[in-house]
mmCIF file of C-alpha atoms in Angstrom:
data_model
loop_
_atom_site.group_PDB
_atom_site.id
_atom_site.type_symbol
_atom_site.label_atom_id
_atom_site.label_comp_id
_atom_site.label_asym_id
_atom_site.label_seq_id
_atom_site.Cartn_x
_atom_site.Cartn_y
_atom_site.Cartn_z
ATOM 1 C CA MET A 252 165.249 43.540 84.878
ATOM 2 C CA SER A 253 165.098 42.067 88.379
ATOM 3 C CA ARG A 254 161.877 40.785 89.867
ATOM 4 C CA HIS A 255 162.005 43.512 92.547
ATOM 5 C CA LYS A 256 162.200 46.313 89.971
ATOM 6 C CA ARG A 257 159.362 44.830 87.912
ATOM 7 C CA SER A 258 157.167 44.548 91.022
ATOM 8 C CA SER A 259 157.922 48.152 92.029
ATOM 9 C CA LYS A 260 157.041 49.414 88.555
ATOM 10 C CA ASN A 261 153.737 47.513 88.548
ATOM 11 C CA ASN A 262 152.876 48.898 91.978
ATOM 12 C CA ASN A 263 153.496 52.461 90.749
ATOM 13 C CA LYS A 264 151.189 51.924 87.776
ATOM 14 C CA LYS A 265 148.519 50.473 90.052
ATOM 15 C CA GLU A 266 148.793 53.396 92.459
ATOM 16 C CA LYS A 267 148.517 55.928 89.622
ATOM 17 C CA LYS A 268 145.480 54.111 88.220
ATOM 18 C CA GLU A 269 143.815 53.952 91.624
ATOM 19 C CA GLY A 270 144.638 57.615 92.213
ATOM 20 C CA PHE A 271 142.997 58.604 88.904
ATOM 21 C CA PHE A 272 139.795 56.692 89.662
ATOM 22 C CA THR A 273 139.754 58.124 93.198
ATOM 23 C CA LYS A 274 139.929 61.658 91.826
ATOM 24 C CA VAL A 275 137.138 60.915 89.326
ATOM 25 C CA LEU A 276 134.986 59.392 92.080
ATOM 26 C CA ASN A 277 135.612 62.333 94.385
ATOM 27 C CA ALA A 278 134.711 64.761 91.593
ATOM 28 C CA VAL A 279 131.455 62.893 90.886
ATOM 29 C CA ILE A 280 130.563 62.855 94.588
ATOM 30 C CA THR A 281 131.321 66.582 94.868
ATOM 31 C CA LEU A 282 129.149 67.374 91.845
ATOM 32 C CA CYS A 283 126.288 65.291 93.245
ATOM 33 C CA LEU A 284 126.515 66.952 96.642
ATOM 34 C CA THR A 285 126.648 70.408 95.068
ATOM 35 C CA ALA A 286 123.639 69.650 92.863
ATOM 36 C CA GLY A 287 121.773 68.289 95.864
ATOM 37 C CA MET A 288 122.522 71.376 97.922
ATOM 38 C CA LEU A 289 121.448 73.714 95.093
ATOM 39 C CA TRP A 290 118.236 71.754 94.602
ATOM 40 C CA GLY A 291 117.582 71.843 98.334
ATOM 41 C CA LEU A 292 118.142 75.591 98.513
ATOM 42 C CA GLN A 293 115.891 76.181 95.520
ATOM 43 C CA ALA A 294 113.194 73.941 96.951
ATOM 44 C CA TYR A 295 113.446 75.706 100.310
ATOM 45 C CA SER A 296 113.377 79.218 98.856
ATOM 46 C CA GLY A 297 110.413 78.329 96.653
ATOM 47 C CA ALA A 298 108.525 76.430 99.302
ATOM 48 C CA GLY A 299 104.865 77.414 99.271
ATOM 49 C CA VAL A 300 105.155 79.504 96.105
ATOM 50 C CA ASN A 301 101.980 79.083 94.100
ATOM 51 C CA SER A 302 100.555 81.553 91.566
ATOM 52 C CA LEU A 303 97.047 82.165 90.274
ATOM 53 C CA LYS A 304 96.097 84.458 87.396
ATOM 54 C CA PHE A 305 92.605 85.696 86.559
ATOM 55 C CA ALA A 306 90.887 88.436 84.582
ATOM 56 C CA GLN A 307 88.247 90.689 86.126
ATOM 57 C CA VAL A 308 85.827 92.269 83.656
ATOM 58 C CA SER A 309 83.110 94.513 85.043
ATOM 59 C CA ASP A 310 79.990 96.261 83.783
ATOM 60 C CA VAL A 311 79.833 94.970 80.215
ATOM 61 C CA HIS A 312 76.240 96.233 79.846
ATOM 62 C CA PHE A 313 75.746 94.140 76.718
ATOM 63 C CA LEU A 314 72.898 95.328 74.506
ATOM 64 C CA GLU A 315 72.453 93.600 71.168
ATOM 65 C CA ASN A 316 70.943 96.530 69.289
ATOM 66 C CA GLY A 317 71.531 99.387 71.657
ATOM 67 C CA SER A 318 72.396 103.049 71.241
ATOM 68 C CA ASN A 319 75.155 105.006 72.913
ATOM 69 C CA THR A 320 74.166 107.308 75.756
ATOM 70 C CA THR A 321 75.908 110.219 77.473
ATOM 71 C CA TYR A 322 77.554 107.727 79.803
ATOM 72 C CA LYS A 323 77.622 104.241 78.292
ATOM 73 C CA MET A 324 78.693 103.005 74.859
ATOM 74 C CA THR A 325 75.956 100.388 74.869
ATOM 75 C CA GLY A 326 75.658 100.571 71.092
ATOM 76 C CA GLU A 327 79.269 99.332 70.895
ATOM 77 C CA SER A 328 79.014 96.860 73.769
ATOM 78 C CA PRO A 329 79.244 93.699 71.597
ATOM 79 C CA ARG A 330 82.457 94.937 69.953
ATOM 80 C CA LEU A 331 83.950 95.946 73.292
ATOM 81 C CA LEU A 332 83.139 92.535 74.759
ATOM 82 C CA ASP A 333 84.610 90.678 71.789
ATOM 83 C CA ASP A 334 87.811 92.683 72.104
ATOM 84 C CA ALA A 335 88.109 91.894 75.814
ATOM 85 C CA VAL A 336 87.552 88.190 75.124
ATOM 86 C CA ALA A 337 90.208 88.238 72.382
ATOM 87 C CA GLN A 338 92.722 89.988 74.643
ATOM 88 C CA ILE A 339 92.125 87.484 77.446
ATOM 89 C CA ASN A 340 92.553 84.622 74.998
ATOM 90 C CA ASP A 341 95.976 86.033 74.077
ATOM 91 C CA TYR A 342 97.159 84.798 77.482
ATOM 92 C CA ASN A 343 97.934 81.114 77.902
ATOM 93 C CA ASP A 344 97.966 81.106 81.704
ATOM 94 C CA ILE A 345 94.614 82.590 82.754
ATOM 95 C CA ASP A 346 93.051 80.321 85.373
ATOM 96 C CA PHE A 347 89.591 81.887 85.217
ATOM 97 C CA VAL A 348 87.652 85.005 84.226
ATOM 98 C CA MET A 349 85.265 86.757 86.612
ATOM 99 C CA PHE A 350 82.588 89.186 85.429
ATOM 100 C CA THR A 351 81.637 91.397 88.382
ATOM 101 C CA GLY A 352 78.082 92.308 87.485
ATOM 102 C CA ASP A 353 75.944 93.958 84.829
ATOM 103 C CA LEU A 354 76.766 91.543 82.053
ATOM 104 C CA ILE A 355 73.658 92.785 80.274
ATOM 105 C CA ASP A 356 72.195 96.293 80.240
ATOM 106 C CA LYS A 357 68.513 95.362 80.179
ATOM 107 C CA SER A 358 67.254 92.321 82.066
ATOM 108 C CA PHE A 359 65.592 90.508 79.193
ATOM 109 C CA GLU A 360 66.064 86.857 78.362
ATOM 110 C CA LYS A 361 66.786 87.734 74.733
ATOM 111 C CA GLU A 362 69.721 89.949 75.775
ATOM 112 C CA LEU A 363 71.260 87.230 77.932
ATOM 113 C CA ARG A 364 70.747 84.695 75.153
ATOM 114 C CA ALA A 365 72.466 87.044 72.676
ATOM 115 C CA MET A 366 75.375 87.756 75.029
ATOM 116 C CA LEU A 367 76.273 84.194 76.068
ATOM 117 C CA PRO A 368 77.789 83.101 72.700
ATOM 118 C CA HIS A 369 80.353 85.912 73.052
ATOM 119 C CA LEU A 370 81.512 84.452 76.381
ATOM 120 C CA GLN A 371 81.600 80.938 74.973
ATOM 121 C CA LYS A 372 84.625 82.052 72.920
ATOM 122 C CA LEU A 373 86.715 82.355 76.085
ATOM 123 C CA ASN A 374 89.474 79.786 76.431
ATOM 124 C CA ALA A 375 89.445 79.994 80.229
ATOM 125 C CA PRO A 376 86.620 79.052 82.611
ATOM 126 C CA TRP A 377 84.386 82.005 83.406
ATOM 127 C CA TYR A 378 82.106 82.948 86.296
ATOM 128 C CA PHE A 379 80.039 85.979 87.258
ATOM 129 C CA THR A 380 78.407 88.001 90.013
ATOM 130 C CA PHE A 381 74.954 89.512 89.630
ATOM 131 C CA GLY A 382 74.656 93.240 88.956
ATOM 132 C CA ASN A 383 71.644 95.473 89.384
ATOM 133 C CA HIS A 384 71.063 95.505 85.594
ATOM 134 C CA ASP A 385 71.036 91.697 85.339
ATOM 135 C CA ARG A 386 67.647 91.239 87.024
ATOM 136 C CA CYS A 387 64.558 93.369 87.408
ATOM 137 C CA VAL A 388 61.781 93.518 89.978
ATOM 138 C CA GLY A 389 58.857 91.409 88.800
ATOM 139 C CA GLY A 390 60.524 90.566 85.486
ATOM 140 C CA TYR A 391 60.760 87.182 83.788
ATOM 141 C CA LEU A 392 64.540 87.055 83.970
ATOM 142 C CA THR A 393 64.649 85.942 87.587
ATOM 143 C CA THR A 394 67.675 84.643 89.471
ATOM 144 C CA LEU A 395 66.752 81.030 88.783
ATOM 145 C CA VAL A 396 66.123 81.590 85.078
ATOM 146 C CA TYR A 397 69.384 83.522 84.722
ATOM 147 C CA LEU A 398 71.396 80.807 86.515
ATOM 148 C CA ASP A 399 69.763 78.078 84.462
ATOM 149 C CA MET A 400 70.650 79.813 81.186
ATOM 150 C CA VAL A 401 74.261 80.308 82.283
ATOM 151 C CA ARG A 402 74.612 76.673 83.371
ATOM 152 C CA ASN A 403 73.326 75.487 80.000
ATOM 153 C CA ALA A 404 75.811 77.694 78.156
ATOM 154 C CA ASN A 405 78.804 77.291 80.464
ATOM 155 C CA PRO A 406 80.048 73.782 81.334
ATOM 156 C CA ASN A 407 82.271 75.145 84.128
ATOM 157 C CA PHE A 408 79.396 76.817 85.939
ATOM 158 C CA LYS A 409 77.640 74.297 88.192
ATOM 159 C CA PHE A 410 76.133 76.566 90.841
ATOM 160 C CA LYS A 411 72.452 76.780 91.641
ATOM 161 C CA ARG A 412 72.349 79.964 93.694
ATOM 162 C CA ALA A 413 73.566 83.516 93.228
ATOM 163 C CA TYR A 414 76.366 83.313 95.823
ATOM 164 C CA TYR A 415 78.869 80.481 95.798
ATOM 165 C CA SER A 416 82.511 79.518 96.322
ATOM 166 C CA PHE A 417 85.158 77.309 94.720
ATOM 167 C CA GLU A 418 88.870 76.525 94.950
ATOM 168 C CA PRO A 419 90.643 77.279 91.644
ATOM 169 C CA LYS A 420 93.985 76.069 93.043
ATOM 170 C CA LYS A 421 95.413 74.766 96.296
ATOM 171 C CA ASN A 422 95.534 77.449 99.006
ATOM 172 C CA TYR A 423 93.166 79.769 97.123
ATOM 173 C CA LYS A 424 89.479 80.289 97.850
ATOM 174 C CA VAL A 425 87.139 82.227 95.557
ATOM 175 C CA ILE A 426 83.957 83.587 97.144
ATOM 176 C CA VAL A 427 81.257 85.171 94.977
ATOM 177 C CA LEU A 428 78.670 87.321 96.741
ATOM 178 C CA ASP A 429 75.264 88.516 95.569
ATOM 179 C CA ASN A 430 74.605 91.979 97.033
ATOM 180 C CA ILE A 431 71.826 93.012 94.632
ATOM 181 C CA ILE A 432 68.441 94.012 96.066
ATOM 182 C CA THR A 433 65.751 92.111 94.148
ATOM 183 C CA ASP A 434 62.537 93.318 95.818
ATOM 184 C CA GLU A 435 63.026 97.043 95.274
ATOM 185 C CA ILE A 436 63.932 99.243 92.301
ATOM 186 C CA THR A 437 67.246 100.682 93.467
ATOM 187 C CA SER A 438 70.934 100.882 92.591
ATOM 188 C CA ASN A 439 71.910 100.356 96.216
ATOM 189 C CA GLY A 440 73.123 96.989 97.426
ATOM 190 C CA TYR A 441 72.641 94.859 100.517
ATOM 191 C CA ILE A 442 73.920 91.562 101.965
ATOM 192 C CA ASP A 443 71.229 89.717 103.906
ATOM 193 C CA GLU A 444 71.861 87.912 107.205
ATOM 194 C CA THR A 445 71.679 84.452 105.644
ATOM 195 C CA GLN A 446 74.447 85.286 103.207
ATOM 196 C CA LEU A 447 76.550 86.979 105.916
ATOM 197 C CA LYS A 448 76.382 83.809 108.024
ATOM 198 C CA TRP A 449 77.339 81.737 104.989
ATOM 199 C CA LEU A 450 80.250 84.085 104.270
ATOM 200 C CA LYS A 451 81.510 83.789 107.856
ATOM 201 C CA LYS A 452 81.437 80.009 107.585
ATOM 202 C CA GLU A 453 83.388 80.153 104.308
ATOM 203 C CA LEU A 454 85.998 82.491 105.796
ATOM 204 C CA ASP A 455 86.274 80.389 108.954
ATOM 205 C CA GLY A 456 87.172 77.392 106.789
ATOM 206 C CA SER A 457 89.743 79.308 104.710
ATOM 207 C CA LYS A 458 92.038 80.881 107.317
ATOM 208 C CA LYS A 459 95.149 79.364 105.734
ATOM 209 C CA ASP A 460 94.168 80.360 102.187
ATOM 210 C CA THR A 461 94.434 83.507 100.153
ATOM 211 C CA VAL A 462 90.793 84.499 99.692
ATOM 212 C CA LEU A 463 89.426 86.322 96.638
ATOM 213 C CA ILE A 464 85.974 87.867 97.106
ATOM 214 C CA PHE A 465 83.972 89.145 94.126
ATOM 215 C CA MET A 466 80.836 91.299 94.205
ATOM 216 C CA HIS A 467 79.133 94.042 92.215
ATOM 217 C CA VAL A 468 78.307 96.805 94.706
ATOM 218 C CA PRO A 469 81.578 97.763 96.445
ATOM 219 C CA VAL A 470 82.346 97.520 100.134
ATOM 220 C CA VAL A 471 84.751 100.463 99.842
ATOM 221 C CA GLU A 472 83.465 103.126 97.438
ATOM 222 C CA PRO A 473 85.870 104.568 94.844
ATOM 223 C CA PHE A 474 83.942 107.814 95.336
ATOM 224 C CA ALA A 475 80.879 108.751 97.376
ATOM 225 C CA SER A 476 77.515 107.936 95.797
ATOM 226 C CA PRO A 477 74.625 107.512 98.269
ATOM 227 C CA ASN A 478 72.337 106.096 95.573
ATOM 228 C CA HIS A 479 74.791 103.319 94.663
ATOM 229 C CA ARG A 480 76.384 102.346 97.968
ATOM 230 C CA LEU A 481 76.151 99.075 99.869
ATOM 231 C CA ARG A 482 73.685 99.761 102.667
ATOM 232 C CA ASN A 483 75.363 97.468 105.187
ATOM 233 C CA ALA A 484 78.925 97.987 103.979
ATOM 234 C CA THR A 485 80.165 98.558 107.539
ATOM 235 C CA ALA A 486 78.971 95.155 108.730
ATOM 236 C CA LEU A 487 80.456 93.378 105.715
ATOM 237 C CA LYS A 488 83.745 95.261 106.017
ATOM 238 C CA GLN A 489 84.053 94.462 109.719
ATOM 239 C CA LEU A 490 83.475 90.773 109.030
ATOM 240 C CA ILE A 491 86.044 90.584 106.221
ATOM 241 C CA GLU A 492 88.664 92.536 108.168
ATOM 242 C CA SER A 493 88.282 90.345 111.273
ATOM 243 C CA TYR A 494 90.447 87.685 109.573
ATOM 244 C CA ASP A 495 94.250 87.664 109.375
ATOM 245 C CA ASN A 496 94.901 85.847 106.092
ATOM 246 C CA PRO A 497 95.412 87.719 102.783
ATOM 247 C CA ILE A 498 92.076 88.754 101.243
ATOM 248 C CA GLY A 499 91.411 90.512 97.942
ATOM 249 C CA VAL A 500 87.982 92.081 97.354
ATOM 250 C CA PHE A 501 87.137 92.819 93.701
ATOM 251 C CA GLN A 502 84.201 95.119 92.903
ATOM 252 C CA GLY A 503 82.434 96.962 90.078
ATOM 253 C CA HIS A 504 79.225 99.029 89.807
ATOM 254 C CA TYR A 505 80.796 102.527 90.011
ATOM 255 C CA HIS A 506 82.577 102.180 86.644
ATOM 256 C CA ALA A 507 85.703 103.519 88.370
ATOM 257 C CA ALA A 508 89.201 102.301 89.198
ATOM 258 C CA LYS A 509 90.370 102.535 92.790
ATOM 259 C CA VAL A 510 92.690 100.385 94.918
ATOM 260 C CA THR A 511 92.705 100.639 98.713
ATOM 261 C CA GLN A 512 94.586 98.446 101.187
ATOM 262 C CA HIS A 513 93.437 98.035 104.782
ATOM 263 C CA ASP A 514 96.031 95.874 106.557
ATOM 264 C CA ASN A 515 95.612 92.381 105.091
ATOM 265 C CA VAL A 516 92.629 93.249 102.845
ATOM 266 C CA LEU A 517 93.039 94.712 99.359
ATOM 267 C CA TYR A 518 89.927 96.428 97.959
ATOM 268 C CA VAL A 519 89.987 96.679 94.164
ATOM 269 C CA SER A 520 87.297 98.626 92.303
ATOM 270 C CA SER A 521 87.472 98.098 88.562
ATOM 271 C CA PRO A 522 86.302 100.230 85.643
ATOM 272 C CA ALA A 523 83.482 99.461 83.240
ATOM 273 C CA LEU A 524 84.054 97.879 79.880
ATOM 274 C CA VAL A 525 81.111 99.833 78.439
ATOM 275 C CA SER A 526 82.218 103.327 79.496
ATOM 276 C CA TYR A 527 85.487 105.220 79.650
ATOM 277 C CA PRO A 528 88.236 104.044 80.192
ATOM 278 C CA ASN A 529 86.762 100.862 78.626
ATOM 279 C CA ALA A 530 89.215 98.680 80.514
ATOM 280 C CA PHE A 531 89.522 95.518 82.580
ATOM 281 C CA ARG A 532 92.109 93.903 84.821
ATOM 282 C CA VAL A 533 94.398 90.894 84.726
ATOM 283 C CA VAL A 534 95.517 89.954 88.226
ATOM 284 C CA LYS A 535 98.301 87.614 89.284
ATOM 285 C CA VAL A 536 98.345 86.459 92.892
ATOM 286 C CA THR A 537 101.342 84.596 94.263
ATOM 287 C CA ASN A 538 101.405 82.797 97.582
ATOM 288 C CA TYR A 539 104.681 82.770 99.485
ATOM 289 C CA LYS A 540 105.398 81.272 102.879
ATOM 290 C CA ASP A 541 105.258 84.663 104.593
ATOM 291 C CA LYS A 542 103.129 86.787 102.242
ATOM 292 C CA ALA A 543 100.799 87.019 99.261
ATOM 293 C CA VAL A 544 101.637 89.334 96.365
ATOM 294 C CA PHE A 545 98.954 90.871 94.143
ATOM 295 C CA GLU A 546 100.113 92.153 90.740
ATOM 296 C CA LEU A 547 97.509 94.289 88.952
ATOM 297 C CA GLU A 548 97.703 94.684 85.184
ATOM 298 C CA TRP A 549 95.589 97.274 83.347
ATOM 299 C CA LYS A 550 94.095 96.323 79.975
ATOM 300 C CA GLU A 551 92.343 98.950 77.857
ATOM 301 C CA THR A 552 90.209 98.133 74.862
ATOM 302 C CA ARG A 553 91.922 98.035 71.488
ATOM 303 C CA GLU A 554 88.809 99.638 70.029
ATOM 304 C CA THR A 555 90.467 103.051 70.320
ATOM 305 C CA THR A 556 87.858 104.931 68.295
ATOM 306 C CA ILE A 557 85.141 103.782 70.687
ATOM 307 C CA GLN A 558 87.314 104.691 73.667
ATOM 308 C CA LYS A 559 87.894 108.223 72.348
ATOM 309 C CA MET A 560 84.152 108.686 71.903
ATOM 310 C CA ALA A 561 83.530 107.340 75.390
ATOM 311 C CA LYS A 562 85.983 109.807 76.918
ATOM 312 C CA ILE A 563 84.164 112.725 75.320
ATOM 313 C CA LEU A 564 80.872 111.562 76.813
ATOM 314 C CA VAL A 565 81.971 111.462 80.460
ATOM 315 C CA PHE A 566 82.202 114.514 82.693
ATOM 316 C CA SER A 567 85.654 113.674 84.046
ATOM 317 C CA GLY A 568 87.674 110.788 82.672
ATOM 318 C CA SER A 569 90.153 110.918 85.564
ATOM 319 C CA ILE A 570 87.447 110.010 88.081
ATOM 320 C CA TYR A 571 86.771 106.737 86.278
ATOM 321 C CA ALA A 572 90.307 105.891 85.150
ATOM 322 C CA GLY A 573 91.791 106.649 88.560
ATOM 323 C CA GLU A 574 95.451 107.314 89.240
ATOM 324 C CA GLU A 575 98.306 105.152 88.008
ATOM 325 C CA LYS A 576 98.388 103.276 91.330
ATOM 326 C CA ASP A 577 94.716 102.387 90.780
ATOM 327 C CA GLN A 578 95.537 100.830 87.418
ATOM 328 C CA TYR A 579 98.882 99.092 87.798
ATOM 329 C CA GLY A 580 100.558 98.063 90.997
ATOM 330 C CA VAL A 581 102.175 95.374 93.128
ATOM 331 C CA TYR A 582 100.640 94.975 96.576
ATOM 332 C CA GLN A 583 102.084 92.760 99.304
ATOM 333 C CA ILE A 584 100.090 91.312 102.181
ATOM 334 C CA LYS A 585 102.070 89.663 104.968
ATOM 335 C CA ARG A 586 100.765 86.485 106.523
ATOM 336 C CA LYS A 587 100.213 86.712 110.259
#
């Protein structure tokens, strides 16, 4: 074979080899670019997405050795509470649990002491708002005594006054209000000027957050009840609705389920654990760049025999259970 032919053959082999490696390199580069673009699109579409999940349990009315009444299954309150705790513990992604008032039925230290071990079984951090049954006028179980007992039993609770705030996750603010009147025997509620000023300051500093407000006596009533209403509800409502960011307001006291949306504010009244429908809520809130989405999940007690008895004892179960939209629902609040 001539030298020219051998050289030409070697060049062809070299070109084929280089062509193969070029194709492989191009394929690798294409795959990397595609992966990078997909990652970028996913990162962009999910930018700002951040979820928070909590349980709201209201009106437990725990009574260690109580009897059932025509309205409340206080005699079964320990069993109902244990079932709610067990159901919450079935979740592995609950960020916190909030009890919106009336943890105990009678404001005695012995009742609070008996109730706290039930809450210590919770796997998630728990917090509470005061209800009108939690304290009494002139009684020993004062605000300070109550708070001190909770702090000693609950390592996550560090607060020294009845209203407080914390940030469970980035871009979320939890505000707990105390609207219980402590110098008068009444089921009405009231927010004093000092607390309103504090609330305004908290809201002013949280304009970019999704705010979750918890209280016992509702701002928006699920049904009219002059003897249970918040006396200065109009002032509180005007303050809350003067802000543009997504706000969820979670309430108890009326033992009834009702969901009302006013522009960027979602008012959620929740049922009582102690009376029909013997239910609580699990709420997932997701922050997006342009909106916040509230997903409400309805959880009834698994103590079905107690629930059936409770339904018999109330005048109209539908008033307290609400409509389907008051139980389950997905509510969107656009960011302005």
